[in-house]
Amino acid sequence: MPITSKDKKKLDRVLGVVLDDEELVITEVSWKGDHYELLTAGREPIKDNKLVDHGRIGDQTGIILKFRQLMDKTGSDSILASINIPPMLMTIKNLESEKELLETFPNWFKWEAEKHSISSTMDYKISWSPLRITTSEGEDLYLLCSAPNSIITERINLLKALDLSPLYVEPDPIIIYNAFIKTYPEPEIGNFLFIDVALPSLTLFATFSGRFVYGGTRLVQADYSELTKGTAPDTLFESLAKEIKDFSQELFSAYGDFPQNAAGIVVAGFYALSGKLKATLQ
C-alpha cells in the first residue's frame, strides 16, 4: 500500500496482531525513547473453527470483518503492522553449536531445519539468531525458526487485505518476549517463566537474566473446550495447571530449581486473564 503524506505521521506507531483459534488481539504501540508506549488494545473471541482452525485461516472475509470491528472499537489507525504465527505451525528449536562448525558448514542451520520439516526446506522460510548464551560445554546457543512459506503468505495477505503494510511475521514466543523486554522494568533482573496458553497447544519459554531460552510446544492431553463457556468446573483449571507445571519441569529441569524459583510467571493467550488459572498456578 503506498504511503501518502497524510500517513507519514503514523509511521511512529505499529499495530501488533495475534490471531489464533481462540481470539484476535490487536495492540497499537508507539516508540518513545527507549521503550514502547501502549496506545490502544483490544481482543475479540473467535469461537468458530470455520474462521481459524489449528492456526490456519479458513474464512478470511469473516476474520477481516472481526478485525475491522475491533479496529473501529479501539480507534486504531496504524498503517504498519506485524502479525504472529502460532508455534504449532512452525518449527522452533534451541540449537547448540561451536562457532568453528558454522564457519566450516555455513548450511548447518538449513540441514538442522530439514530434520524437523515434513517437506523440503525449499518450501520453508528459515531464520536463526544467537541467544548470547553459552552452555556448560562451552557451545553457543542459537534459536532456529522455520515456517512454511504458505503460512507466512497467508498471514501477510490478511494484513494487505486490511490495507496494512506488513513489517514482521513472527512466532508467538518472540512477540511475547519482545513485548516483555520493551515494557517490563529491568527485565534483565531475575528469571521468568512464560506460558502461552493457546489451546489446544501450550508453549513455554523462559528468560534468564533477560536472555531468551525456548522451552517447547505441545498439544494438551485433555479436552478444555468447556473453558470457553465460562462455566467450567475448578477441576478443569486444576487439570490444565497440572499439565503446565509438569511440562515446565520437564523442559527446564536442567536449570536448577527453576521454575520453582522464578521471579515471576507471565501468562499469555486467551486464558491469560483467567483468575482461576492464575490462582491454580501459584
PDB file of C-alpha atoms in Angstrom:
ATOM      1  CA  MET A   1       0.000   0.000   0.000  1.00  0.00           C
ATOM      2  CA  PRO A   2       1.543   3.369  -0.995  1.00  0.00           C
ATOM      3  CA  ILE A   3       2.164   5.755   1.902  1.00  0.00           C
ATOM      4  CA  THR A   4       0.734   9.251   1.467  1.00  0.00           C
ATOM      5  CA  SER A   5       1.957  12.462   3.097  1.00  0.00           C
ATOM      6  CA  LYS A   6      -1.014  12.248   5.471  1.00  0.00           C
ATOM      7  CA  ASP A   7       0.055   8.746   6.522  1.00  0.00           C
ATOM      8  CA  LYS A   8       3.653   9.739   7.313  1.00  0.00           C
ATOM      9  CA  LYS A   9       2.526  10.990  10.729  1.00  0.00           C
ATOM     10  CA  LYS A  10       1.525   7.413  11.558  1.00  0.00           C
ATOM     11  CA  LEU A  11       4.933   5.860  10.858  1.00  0.00           C
ATOM     12  CA  ASP A  12       5.932   6.101  14.519  1.00  0.00           C
ATOM     13  CA  ARG A  13       3.296   3.530  15.514  1.00  0.00           C
ATOM     14  CA  VAL A  14       2.809  -0.171  14.812  1.00  0.00           C
ATOM     15  CA  LEU A  15      -0.205  -2.443  15.120  1.00  0.00           C
ATOM     16  CA  GLY A  16       0.620  -5.834  16.599  1.00  0.00           C
ATOM     17  CA  VAL A  17      -1.782  -8.624  15.601  1.00  0.00           C
ATOM     18  CA  VAL A  18      -2.170 -12.001  17.312  1.00  0.00           C
ATOM     19  CA  LEU A  19      -4.581 -14.426  15.669  1.00  0.00           C
ATOM     20  CA  ASP A  20      -5.190 -17.981  16.803  1.00  0.00           C
ATOM     21  CA  ASP A  21      -8.063 -20.430  17.247  1.00  0.00           C
ATOM     22  CA  GLU A  22      -9.401 -18.676  20.350  1.00  0.00           C
ATOM     23  CA  GLU A  23      -9.039 -14.965  19.767  1.00  0.00           C
ATOM     24  CA  LEU A  24      -7.980 -11.959  17.743  1.00  0.00           C
ATOM     25  CA  VAL A  25      -5.850  -9.460  19.666  1.00  0.00           C
ATOM     26  CA  ILE A  26      -4.550  -6.097  18.465  1.00  0.00           C
ATOM     27  CA  THR A  27      -2.197  -3.750  20.292  1.00  0.00           C
ATOM     28  CA  GLU A  28      -1.149  -0.403  18.894  1.00  0.00           C
ATOM     29  CA  VAL A  29       2.160   0.909  20.223  1.00  0.00           C
ATOM     30  CA  SER A  30       4.351   3.927  19.639  1.00  0.00           C
ATOM     31  CA  TRP A  31       8.104   4.069  20.119  1.00  0.00           C
ATOM     32  CA  LYS A  32       9.014   6.645  22.790  1.00  0.00           C
ATOM     33  CA  GLY A  33      12.695   6.998  23.559  1.00  0.00           C
ATOM     34  CA  ASP A  34      13.918   3.551  24.602  1.00  0.00           C
ATOM     35  CA  HIS A  35      10.556   1.892  25.212  1.00  0.00           C
ATOM     36  CA  TYR A  36       7.142   1.244  23.703  1.00  0.00           C
ATOM     37  CA  GLU A  37       4.089   3.203  24.775  1.00  0.00           C
ATOM     38  CA  LEU A  38       0.762   1.391  24.539  1.00  0.00           C
ATOM     39  CA  LEU A  39      -1.787   3.469  22.626  1.00  0.00           C
ATOM     40  CA  THR A  40      -4.747   1.114  22.197  1.00  0.00           C
ATOM     41  CA  ALA A  41      -5.542  -2.556  22.685  1.00  0.00           C
ATOM     42  CA  GLY A  42      -8.481  -4.855  22.094  1.00  0.00           C
ATOM     43  CA  ARG A  43      -9.392  -8.514  21.905  1.00  0.00           C
ATOM     44  CA  GLU A  44     -12.226 -10.418  20.279  1.00  0.00           C
ATOM     45  CA  PRO A  45     -13.025 -14.118  20.857  1.00  0.00           C
ATOM     46  CA  ILE A  46     -13.092 -16.326  17.750  1.00  0.00           C
ATOM     47  CA  LYS A  47     -15.000 -19.417  18.981  1.00  0.00           C
ATOM     48  CA  ASP A  48     -15.553 -20.642  15.428  1.00  0.00           C
ATOM     49  CA  ASN A  49     -13.212 -23.142  13.799  1.00  0.00           C
ATOM     50  CA  LYS A  50     -14.596 -22.139  10.414  1.00  0.00           C
ATOM     51  CA  LEU A  51     -12.728 -18.846  10.860  1.00  0.00           C
ATOM     52  CA  VAL A  52      -9.471 -20.232  12.263  1.00  0.00           C
ATOM     53  CA  ASP A  53      -8.702 -23.914  12.751  1.00  0.00           C
ATOM     54  CA  HIS A  54      -5.397 -25.063  14.242  1.00  0.00           C
ATOM     55  CA  GLY A  55      -3.893 -21.710  13.324  1.00  0.00           C
ATOM     56  CA  ARG A  56      -4.937 -21.764   9.672  1.00  0.00           C
ATOM     57  CA  ILE A  57      -7.260 -19.047   8.379  1.00  0.00           C
ATOM     58  CA  GLY A  58     -10.369 -20.697   6.952  1.00  0.00           C
ATOM     59  CA  ASP A  59     -12.564 -17.676   6.305  1.00  0.00           C
ATOM     60  CA  GLN A  60     -10.533 -14.577   5.512  1.00  0.00           C
ATOM     61  CA  THR A  61     -13.649 -12.478   4.898  1.00  0.00           C
ATOM     62  CA  GLY A  62     -15.018 -13.351   8.346  1.00  0.00           C
ATOM     63  CA  ILE A  63     -11.694 -12.534  10.013  1.00  0.00           C
ATOM     64  CA  ILE A  64     -11.479  -9.204   8.153  1.00  0.00           C
ATOM     65  CA  LEU A  65     -14.957  -8.297   9.405  1.00  0.00           C
ATOM     66  CA  LYS A  66     -13.989  -9.052  13.025  1.00  0.00           C
ATOM     67  CA  PHE A  67     -10.720  -7.193  12.520  1.00  0.00           C
ATOM     68  CA  ARG A  68     -12.376  -4.025  11.225  1.00  0.00           C
ATOM     69  CA  GLN A  69     -14.934  -4.093  14.039  1.00  0.00           C
ATOM     70  CA  LEU A  70     -12.120  -4.351  16.574  1.00  0.00           C
ATOM     71  CA  MET A  71     -10.147  -1.522  14.979  1.00  0.00           C
ATOM     72  CA  ASP A  72     -13.252   0.675  14.992  1.00  0.00           C
ATOM     73  CA  LYS A  73     -13.832  -0.157  18.654  1.00  0.00           C
ATOM     74  CA  THR A  74     -10.255   0.715  19.676  1.00  0.00           C
ATOM     75  CA  GLY A  75      -9.867   3.667  17.327  1.00  0.00           C
ATOM     76  CA  SER A  76      -6.658   2.275  15.881  1.00  0.00           C
ATOM     77  CA  ASP A  77      -5.473   3.913  12.671  1.00  0.00           C
ATOM     78  CA  SER A  78      -2.000   2.417  12.180  1.00  0.00           C
ATOM     79  CA  ILE A  79      -0.785   1.667   8.679  1.00  0.00           C
ATOM     80  CA  LEU A  80       2.165  -0.534   9.729  1.00  0.00           C
ATOM     81  CA  ALA A  81       1.516  -3.938  11.248  1.00  0.00           C
ATOM     82  CA  SER A  82       3.160  -7.154  12.401  1.00  0.00           C
ATOM     83  CA  ILE A  83       1.408 -10.484  12.860  1.00  0.00           C
ATOM     84  CA  ASN A  84       2.060 -13.741  14.684  1.00  0.00           C
ATOM     85  CA  ILE A  85       2.480 -17.345  13.610  1.00  0.00           C
ATOM     86  CA  PRO A  86       1.196 -19.874  16.173  1.00  0.00           C
ATOM     87  CA  PRO A  87       4.016 -22.217  17.298  1.00  0.00           C
ATOM     88  CA  MET A  88       2.015 -25.282  16.210  1.00  0.00           C
ATOM     89  CA  LEU A  89       2.515 -24.180  12.582  1.00  0.00           C
ATOM     90  CA  MET A  90       6.291 -23.936  12.669  1.00  0.00           C
ATOM     91  CA  THR A  91       9.497 -25.421  13.997  1.00  0.00           C
ATOM     92  CA  ILE A  92      11.232 -23.621  16.859  1.00  0.00           C
ATOM     93  CA  LYS A  93      14.331 -25.123  18.455  1.00  0.00           C
ATOM     94  CA  ASN A  94      17.301 -24.225  20.601  1.00  0.00           C
ATOM     95  CA  LEU A  95      20.490 -25.414  18.905  1.00  0.00           C
ATOM     96  CA  GLU A  96      23.943 -25.714  20.377  1.00  0.00           C
ATOM     97  CA  SER A  97      26.907 -25.139  18.091  1.00  0.00           C
ATOM     98  CA  GLU A  98      30.545 -24.169  18.071  1.00  0.00           C
ATOM     99  CA  LYS A  99      31.465 -21.095  16.017  1.00  0.00           C
ATOM    100  CA  GLU A 100      34.009 -23.162  14.088  1.00  0.00           C
ATOM    101  CA  LEU A 101      31.244 -25.512  12.923  1.00  0.00           C
ATOM    102  CA  LEU A 102      29.240 -22.645  11.450  1.00  0.00           C
ATOM    103  CA  GLU A 103      32.315 -21.284   9.708  1.00  0.00           C
ATOM    104  CA  THR A 104      33.072 -24.707   8.217  1.00  0.00           C
ATOM    105  CA  PHE A 105      29.466 -25.626   7.364  1.00  0.00           C
ATOM    106  CA  PRO A 106      27.504 -22.435   6.586  1.00  0.00           C
ATOM    107  CA  ASN A 107      24.432 -24.534   5.628  1.00  0.00           C
ATOM    108  CA  TRP A 108      24.288 -26.205   9.028  1.00  0.00           C
ATOM    109  CA  PHE A 109      21.079 -24.411  10.096  1.00  0.00           C
ATOM    110  CA  LYS A 110      19.367 -25.453   6.864  1.00  0.00           C
ATOM    111  CA  TRP A 111      20.345 -29.068   7.454  1.00  0.00           C
ATOM    112  CA  GLU A 112      19.009 -28.920  11.003  1.00  0.00           C
ATOM    113  CA  ALA A 113      15.717 -27.429   9.780  1.00  0.00           C
ATOM    114  CA  GLU A 114      15.345 -30.256   7.241  1.00  0.00           C
ATOM    115  CA  LYS A 115      15.400 -32.797  10.074  1.00  0.00           C
ATOM    116  CA  HIS A 116      12.217 -31.340  11.528  1.00  0.00           C
ATOM    117  CA  SER A 117      10.330 -30.333   8.370  1.00  0.00           C
ATOM    118  CA  ILE A 118       7.849 -32.636   6.700  1.00  0.00           C
ATOM    119  CA  SER A 119       8.749 -31.291   3.248  1.00  0.00           C
ATOM    120  CA  SER A 120      11.729 -29.751   1.537  1.00  0.00           C
ATOM    121  CA  THR A 121      13.150 -26.583   3.100  1.00  0.00           C
ATOM    122  CA  MET A 122      12.623 -25.013  -0.324  1.00  0.00           C
ATOM    123  CA  ASP A 123       9.005 -24.611   0.863  1.00  0.00           C
ATOM    124  CA  TYR A 124      10.079 -23.049   4.165  1.00  0.00           C
ATOM    125  CA  LYS A 125      11.419 -19.758   5.403  1.00  0.00           C
ATOM    126  CA  ILE A 126      14.323 -20.355   7.791  1.00  0.00           C
ATOM    127  CA  SER A 127      15.815 -17.868  10.227  1.00  0.00           C
ATOM    128  CA  TRP A 128      18.126 -18.109  13.220  1.00  0.00           C
ATOM    129  CA  SER A 129      19.584 -15.843  15.848  1.00  0.00           C
ATOM    130  CA  PRO A 130      22.304 -16.132  18.512  1.00  0.00           C
ATOM    131  CA  LEU A 131      20.855 -16.115  22.037  1.00  0.00           C
ATOM    132  CA  ARG A 132      24.010 -14.737  23.674  1.00  0.00           C
ATOM    133  CA  ILE A 133      24.114 -17.762  25.959  1.00  0.00           C
ATOM    134  CA  THR A 134      26.960 -20.270  26.333  1.00  0.00           C
ATOM    135  CA  THR A 135      26.207 -23.810  27.505  1.00  0.00           C
ATOM    136  CA  SER A 136      28.142 -25.587  30.248  1.00  0.00           C
ATOM    137  CA  GLU A 137      30.097 -27.366  27.469  1.00  0.00           C
ATOM    138  CA  GLY A 138      31.220 -24.011  26.041  1.00  0.00           C
ATOM    139  CA  GLU A 139      28.949 -24.095  22.986  1.00  0.00           C
ATOM    140  CA  ASP A 140      26.913 -21.124  21.794  1.00  0.00           C
ATOM    141  CA  LEU A 141      23.122 -21.375  21.890  1.00  0.00           C
ATOM    142  CA  TYR A 142      21.081 -20.355  18.834  1.00  0.00           C
ATOM    143  CA  LEU A 143      17.371 -20.106  18.157  1.00  0.00           C
ATOM    144  CA  LEU A 144      16.217 -21.745  14.913  1.00  0.00           C
ATOM    145  CA  CYS A 145      12.800 -20.942  13.422  1.00  0.00           C
ATOM    146  CA  SER A 146      11.298 -22.309  10.227  1.00  0.00           C
ATOM    147  CA  ALA A 147       7.778 -21.895   8.868  1.00  0.00           C
ATOM    148  CA  PRO A 148       6.082 -22.939   5.614  1.00  0.00           C
ATOM    149  CA  ASN A 149       6.014 -20.143   3.049  1.00  0.00           C
ATOM    150  CA  SER A 150       2.282 -20.794   2.594  1.00  0.00           C
ATOM    151  CA  ILE A 151       1.644 -19.917   6.265  1.00  0.00           C
ATOM    152  CA  ILE A 152       3.688 -16.728   6.025  1.00  0.00           C
ATOM    153  CA  THR A 153       1.947 -15.706   2.793  1.00  0.00           C
ATOM    154  CA  GLU A 154      -1.474 -16.400   4.324  1.00  0.00           C
ATOM    155  CA  ARG A 155      -0.782 -14.042   7.231  1.00  0.00           C
ATOM    156  CA  ILE A 156       0.781 -11.339   5.084  1.00  0.00           C
ATOM    157  CA  ASN A 157      -2.181 -11.437   2.695  1.00  0.00           C
ATOM    158  CA  LEU A 158      -4.539 -10.875   5.633  1.00  0.00           C
ATOM    159  CA  LEU A 159      -2.719  -7.664   6.565  1.00  0.00           C
ATOM    160  CA  LYS A 160      -2.680  -6.500   2.963  1.00  0.00           C
ATOM    161  CA  ALA A 161      -6.417  -7.143   2.633  1.00  0.00           C
ATOM    162  CA  LEU A 162      -6.853  -4.761   5.575  1.00  0.00           C
ATOM    163  CA  ASP A 163      -4.780  -2.081   3.776  1.00  0.00           C
ATOM    164  CA  LEU A 164      -1.947  -2.528   6.295  1.00  0.00           C
ATOM    165  CA  SER A 165       1.738  -2.579   5.384  1.00  0.00           C
ATOM    166  CA  PRO A 166       3.344  -5.760   6.834  1.00  0.00           C
ATOM    167  CA  LEU A 167       6.525  -5.291   8.844  1.00  0.00           C
ATOM    168  CA  TYR A 168       7.106  -8.644  10.536  1.00  0.00           C
ATOM    169  CA  VAL A 169       5.680 -12.138  10.691  1.00  0.00           C
ATOM    170  CA  GLU A 170       6.974 -13.668  13.919  1.00  0.00           C
ATOM    171  CA  PRO A 171       6.321 -16.706  16.136  1.00  0.00           C
ATOM    172  CA  ASP A 172       4.286 -16.095  19.288  1.00  0.00           C
ATOM    173  CA  PRO A 173       7.183 -16.601  21.749  1.00  0.00           C
ATOM    174  CA  ILE A 174       9.300 -13.920  20.032  1.00  0.00           C
ATOM    175  CA  ILE A 175       6.401 -11.448  20.066  1.00  0.00           C
ATOM    176  CA  ILE A 176       5.773 -12.064  23.777  1.00  0.00           C
ATOM    177  CA  TYR A 177       9.479 -11.818  24.591  1.00  0.00           C
ATOM    178  CA  ASN A 178       9.940  -8.558  22.672  1.00  0.00           C
ATOM    179  CA  ALA A 179       6.912  -7.049  24.406  1.00  0.00           C
ATOM    180  CA  PHE A 180       8.312  -8.095  27.775  1.00  0.00           C
ATOM    181  CA  ILE A 181      11.813  -6.658  27.365  1.00  0.00           C
ATOM    182  CA  LYS A 182      10.453  -3.396  25.925  1.00  0.00           C
ATOM    183  CA  THR A 183       7.838  -2.772  28.623  1.00  0.00           C
ATOM    184  CA  TYR A 184       8.870  -4.530  31.848  1.00  0.00           C
ATOM    185  CA  PRO A 185      11.110  -2.555  34.248  1.00  0.00           C
ATOM    186  CA  GLU A 186      14.583  -4.123  34.442  1.00  0.00           C
ATOM    187  CA  PRO A 187      13.749  -7.361  32.564  1.00  0.00           C
ATOM    188  CA  GLU A 188      17.378  -8.482  32.893  1.00  0.00           C
ATOM    189  CA  ILE A 189      16.988  -8.934  36.656  1.00  0.00           C
ATOM    190  CA  GLY A 190      15.684 -12.352  37.673  1.00  0.00           C
ATOM    191  CA  ASN A 191      14.484 -15.423  35.793  1.00  0.00           C
ATOM    192  CA  PHE A 192      10.945 -15.556  34.370  1.00  0.00           C
ATOM    193  CA  LEU A 193       8.717 -18.340  33.082  1.00  0.00           C
ATOM    194  CA  PHE A 194       6.399 -17.548  30.141  1.00  0.00           C
ATOM    195  CA  ILE A 195       3.295 -19.616  29.421  1.00  0.00           C
ATOM    196  CA  ASP A 196       1.360 -19.107  26.189  1.00  0.00           C
ATOM    197  CA  VAL A 197      -1.995 -20.844  26.599  1.00  0.00           C
ATOM    198  CA  ALA A 198      -3.307 -21.029  23.030  1.00  0.00           C
ATOM    199  CA  LEU A 199      -5.420 -24.147  23.283  1.00  0.00           C
ATOM    200  CA  PRO A 200      -5.187 -26.804  22.058  1.00  0.00           C
ATOM    201  CA  SER A 201      -1.461 -26.111  22.487  1.00  0.00           C
ATOM    202  CA  LEU A 202       0.832 -24.867  25.247  1.00  0.00           C
ATOM    203  CA  THR A 203       4.073 -23.019  24.559  1.00  0.00           C
ATOM    204  CA  LEU A 204       6.638 -22.363  27.270  1.00  0.00           C
ATOM    205  CA  PHE A 205       9.847 -20.368  27.287  1.00  0.00           C
ATOM    206  CA  ALA A 206      11.971 -18.565  29.854  1.00  0.00           C
ATOM    207  CA  THR A 207      14.284 -15.623  30.320  1.00  0.00           C
ATOM    208  CA  PHE A 208      17.445 -15.959  32.356  1.00  0.00           C
ATOM    209  CA  SER A 209      18.784 -12.509  33.232  1.00  0.00           C
ATOM    210  CA  GLY A 210      16.842 -11.146  30.266  1.00  0.00           C
ATOM    211  CA  ARG A 211      18.089 -13.753  27.800  1.00  0.00           C
ATOM    212  CA  PHE A 212      15.576 -15.835  25.853  1.00  0.00           C
ATOM    213  CA  VAL A 213      15.584 -19.626  26.162  1.00  0.00           C
ATOM    214  CA  TYR A 214      12.911 -21.522  24.240  1.00  0.00           C
ATOM    215  CA  GLY A 215      11.198 -24.393  26.010  1.00  0.00           C
ATOM    216  CA  GLY A 216       8.752 -26.136  23.703  1.00  0.00           C
ATOM    217  CA  THR A 217       5.230 -26.533  22.358  1.00  0.00           C
ATOM    218  CA  ARG A 218       2.874 -29.464  22.851  1.00  0.00           C
ATOM    219  CA  LEU A 219      -0.796 -30.274  22.433  1.00  0.00           C
ATOM    220  CA  VAL A 220      -2.745 -30.553  25.673  1.00  0.00           C
ATOM    221  CA  GLN A 221      -3.780 -34.014  26.766  1.00  0.00           C
ATOM    222  CA  ALA A 222      -7.338 -33.237  27.924  1.00  0.00           C
ATOM    223  CA  ASP A 223     -10.354 -31.557  26.351  1.00  0.00           C
ATOM    224  CA  TYR A 224     -10.617 -27.991  27.685  1.00  0.00           C
ATOM    225  CA  SER A 225     -13.369 -26.759  25.377  1.00  0.00           C
ATOM    226  CA  GLU A 226     -15.606 -26.076  28.407  1.00  0.00           C
ATOM    227  CA  LEU A 227     -13.245 -23.284  29.481  1.00  0.00           C
ATOM    228  CA  THR A 228     -14.552 -21.086  26.678  1.00  0.00           C
ATOM    229  CA  LYS A 229     -18.110 -21.297  28.032  1.00  0.00           C
ATOM    230  CA  GLY A 230     -17.269 -19.618  31.331  1.00  0.00           C
ATOM    231  CA  THR A 231     -18.891 -22.370  33.415  1.00  0.00           C
ATOM    232  CA  ALA A 232     -16.001 -24.827  33.644  1.00  0.00           C
ATOM    233  CA  PRO A 233     -15.518 -26.601  36.998  1.00  0.00           C
ATOM    234  CA  ASP A 234     -12.453 -25.832  39.114  1.00  0.00           C
ATOM    235  CA  THR A 235     -11.157 -29.333  38.443  1.00  0.00           C
ATOM    236  CA  LEU A 236     -10.667 -28.410  34.775  1.00  0.00           C
ATOM    237  CA  PHE A 237      -8.461 -25.441  35.692  1.00  0.00           C
ATOM    238  CA  GLU A 238      -6.551 -27.684  38.080  1.00  0.00           C
ATOM    239  CA  SER A 239      -6.009 -30.210  35.289  1.00  0.00           C
ATOM    240  CA  LEU A 240      -4.684 -27.531  32.921  1.00  0.00           C
ATOM    241  CA  ALA A 241      -2.434 -26.093  35.634  1.00  0.00           C
ATOM    242  CA  LYS A 242      -1.002 -29.560  36.305  1.00  0.00           C
ATOM    243  CA  GLU A 243      -0.232 -30.030  32.596  1.00  0.00           C
ATOM    244  CA  ILE A 244       1.547 -26.676  32.569  1.00  0.00           C
ATOM    245  CA  LYS A 245       3.558 -27.441  35.718  1.00  0.00           C
ATOM    246  CA  ASP A 246       4.576 -30.911  34.512  1.00  0.00           C
ATOM    247  CA  PHE A 247       5.582 -29.538  31.105  1.00  0.00           C
ATOM    248  CA  SER A 248       7.641 -26.707  32.615  1.00  0.00           C
ATOM    249  CA  GLN A 249       9.522 -29.059  34.922  1.00  0.00           C
ATOM    250  CA  GLU A 250      10.200 -31.410  32.016  1.00  0.00           C
ATOM    251  CA  LEU A 251      11.581 -28.587  29.862  1.00  0.00           C
ATOM    252  CA  PHE A 252      13.643 -26.743  32.439  1.00  0.00           C
ATOM    253  CA  SER A 253      14.797 -29.483  34.822  1.00  0.00           C
ATOM    254  CA  ALA A 254      18.405 -28.792  33.778  1.00  0.00           C
ATOM    255  CA  TYR A 255      18.197 -25.222  35.106  1.00  0.00           C
ATOM    256  CA  GLY A 256      18.484 -25.940  38.836  1.00  0.00           C
ATOM    257  CA  ASP A 257      15.328 -25.253  40.817  1.00  0.00           C
ATOM    258  CA  PHE A 258      13.753 -23.223  38.023  1.00  0.00           C
ATOM    259  CA  PRO A 259      10.832 -22.634  37.530  1.00  0.00           C
ATOM    260  CA  GLN A 260      10.097 -23.048  41.257  1.00  0.00           C
ATOM    261  CA  ASN A 261      12.382 -20.083  41.996  1.00  0.00           C
ATOM    262  CA  ALA A 262      11.167 -17.939  39.080  1.00  0.00           C
ATOM    263  CA  ALA A 263      10.987 -14.224  39.828  1.00  0.00           C
ATOM    264  CA  GLY A 264       7.668 -14.169  38.020  1.00  0.00           C
ATOM    265  CA  ILE A 265       5.307 -16.088  35.739  1.00  0.00           C
ATOM    266  CA  VAL A 266       3.887 -14.409  32.638  1.00  0.00           C
ATOM    267  CA  VAL A 267       0.721 -15.964  31.183  1.00  0.00           C
ATOM    268  CA  ALA A 268      -0.290 -15.055  27.631  1.00  0.00           C
ATOM    269  CA  GLY A 269      -3.074 -16.186  25.346  1.00  0.00           C
ATOM    270  CA  PHE A 270      -6.837 -16.315  25.554  1.00  0.00           C
ATOM    271  CA  TYR A 271      -6.845 -17.506  29.180  1.00  0.00           C
ATOM    272  CA  ALA A 272      -4.254 -15.022  30.438  1.00  0.00           C
ATOM    273  CA  LEU A 273      -6.987 -13.023  32.162  1.00  0.00           C
ATOM    274  CA  SER A 274      -8.408 -16.063  33.935  1.00  0.00           C
ATOM    275  CA  GLY A 275      -8.192 -15.510  37.675  1.00  0.00           C
ATOM    276  CA  LYS A 276      -8.881 -19.189  38.322  1.00  0.00           C
ATOM    277  CA  LEU A 277      -5.969 -20.312  36.155  1.00  0.00           C
ATOM    278  CA  LYS A 278      -3.580 -17.815  37.768  1.00  0.00           C
ATOM    279  CA  ALA A 279      -4.655 -18.853  41.246  1.00  0.00           C
ATOM    280  CA  THR A 280      -4.216 -22.544  40.427  1.00  0.00           C
ATOM    281  CA  LEU A 281      -0.726 -21.963  39.011  1.00  0.00           C
ATOM    282  CA  GLN A 282       0.567 -20.307  42.171  1.00  0.00           C
TER     283      GLN A 282
END
